[in-house]
């Protein structure tokens, strides 16, 4: 009889990808995906450390799970609870101490060892274990030990090509939780992409914490850049759309910029975080680029692909940020024009260099004001960008059912969410859609026809 596995995923697409791979690893042990944690044999919380109070949210979720574990035990069963991801990596021992109902804690680099961890947790006398903690950065490469990826659930699939980060931005925990930069070999990526396409995917998003730092080896030991990898993937039959995220401005090399000009399936949308428009703050953040260097890169990208839409990340209120620094950020946003963006108030992450800064801490009320002003500017840009599509015919990959009956939701080439009345049979297909209305963060349109993608 199959066992029920419920995975709750927090955070970025890399965690979404990791959760799917954890399910692949556990499938041979008889675990099948469940839609809810009630009655599950195993629950995994795949956590993210980027947002504020991430750890506290995990503890409150663990508190809720305690009641479900008790109900399962009363019915004569057992619910194994595991905490995975970046909070697990950063706070493993503390989680074991504070939440005795947790059976397993493991980091992002060790989930290929899950079967062994589950066996150890299950061997414990009386149905309770002393807890299994595995937050190593192992010498073996996780990807070499993962089973082949199961068929994708939808037309759009993620493919991790790179992990970890060597950039050490002062505010970021990723170098500590995900480890050093690692690029998967070219052959493994091409093989996984072929499997995804054979399983029905038509869009692939290449993932990496620093994806454009990709430097994987081919079978002859030669190093490939991301640009070269993109050109090779674009040749695969069945691939209609290719994307990559998340990029660092320092790694936007000539080859990658040229790929935006030459590769038709590379979609005209790029998430390129800048964080601040002030050189003083960029230096304090250890970003290793200036605001003007970012402007120049964007200029070259737009020369290569004039319809490229840009997205970015911003942090306001980094320690030391003056009003003039913040105005420089507003100026950069006004100069560039973003189609969408993520913006946050700075908050210290334990263990990062910025967290130790005691000078120049920006008052909470000032951070609130700055964030509101920045978000108003960004929202105006997003709405203007979206309004430019009213009346335009675009291609939409219909990915999921909408909230209303008879409605499907998909993504345009520029990553806008598009709502359209369409039959359920159109799910997973590319459709030509006439955009009728632009909303604050999405579009709605009319289905005109199905589109045959390049095969
Ligand atoms: S480049 Fe990105 S992942 Fe790496 S330290 Fe900076 S913000 Fe974190």
mmCIF file of N, CA and C in Angstrom, residues 53 103 125 360:
data_model
loop_
_atom_site.group_PDB
_atom_site.id
_atom_site.type_symbol
_atom_site.label_atom_id
_atom_site.label_comp_id
_atom_site.label_asym_id
_atom_site.label_seq_id
_atom_site.Cartn_x
_atom_site.Cartn_y
_atom_site.Cartn_z
ATOM 1 N N UNK A 53 11.472 36.574 9.664
ATOM 2 C CA UNK A 53 10.811 35.650 10.606
ATOM 3 C C UNK A 53 10.574 34.276 10.002
ATOM 4 N N UNK A 103 11.323 14.668 13.334
ATOM 5 C CA UNK A 103 12.098 13.429 13.249
ATOM 6 C C UNK A 103 13.388 13.601 12.449
ATOM 7 N N UNK A 125 13.056 3.116 18.531
ATOM 8 C CA UNK A 125 12.175 2.308 19.379
ATOM 9 C C UNK A 125 10.923 3.093 19.749
ATOM 10 N N UNK A 360 24.338 53.306 11.592
ATOM 11 C CA UNK A 360 23.516 53.701 10.446
ATOM 12 C C UNK A 360 22.250 52.909 10.270
#
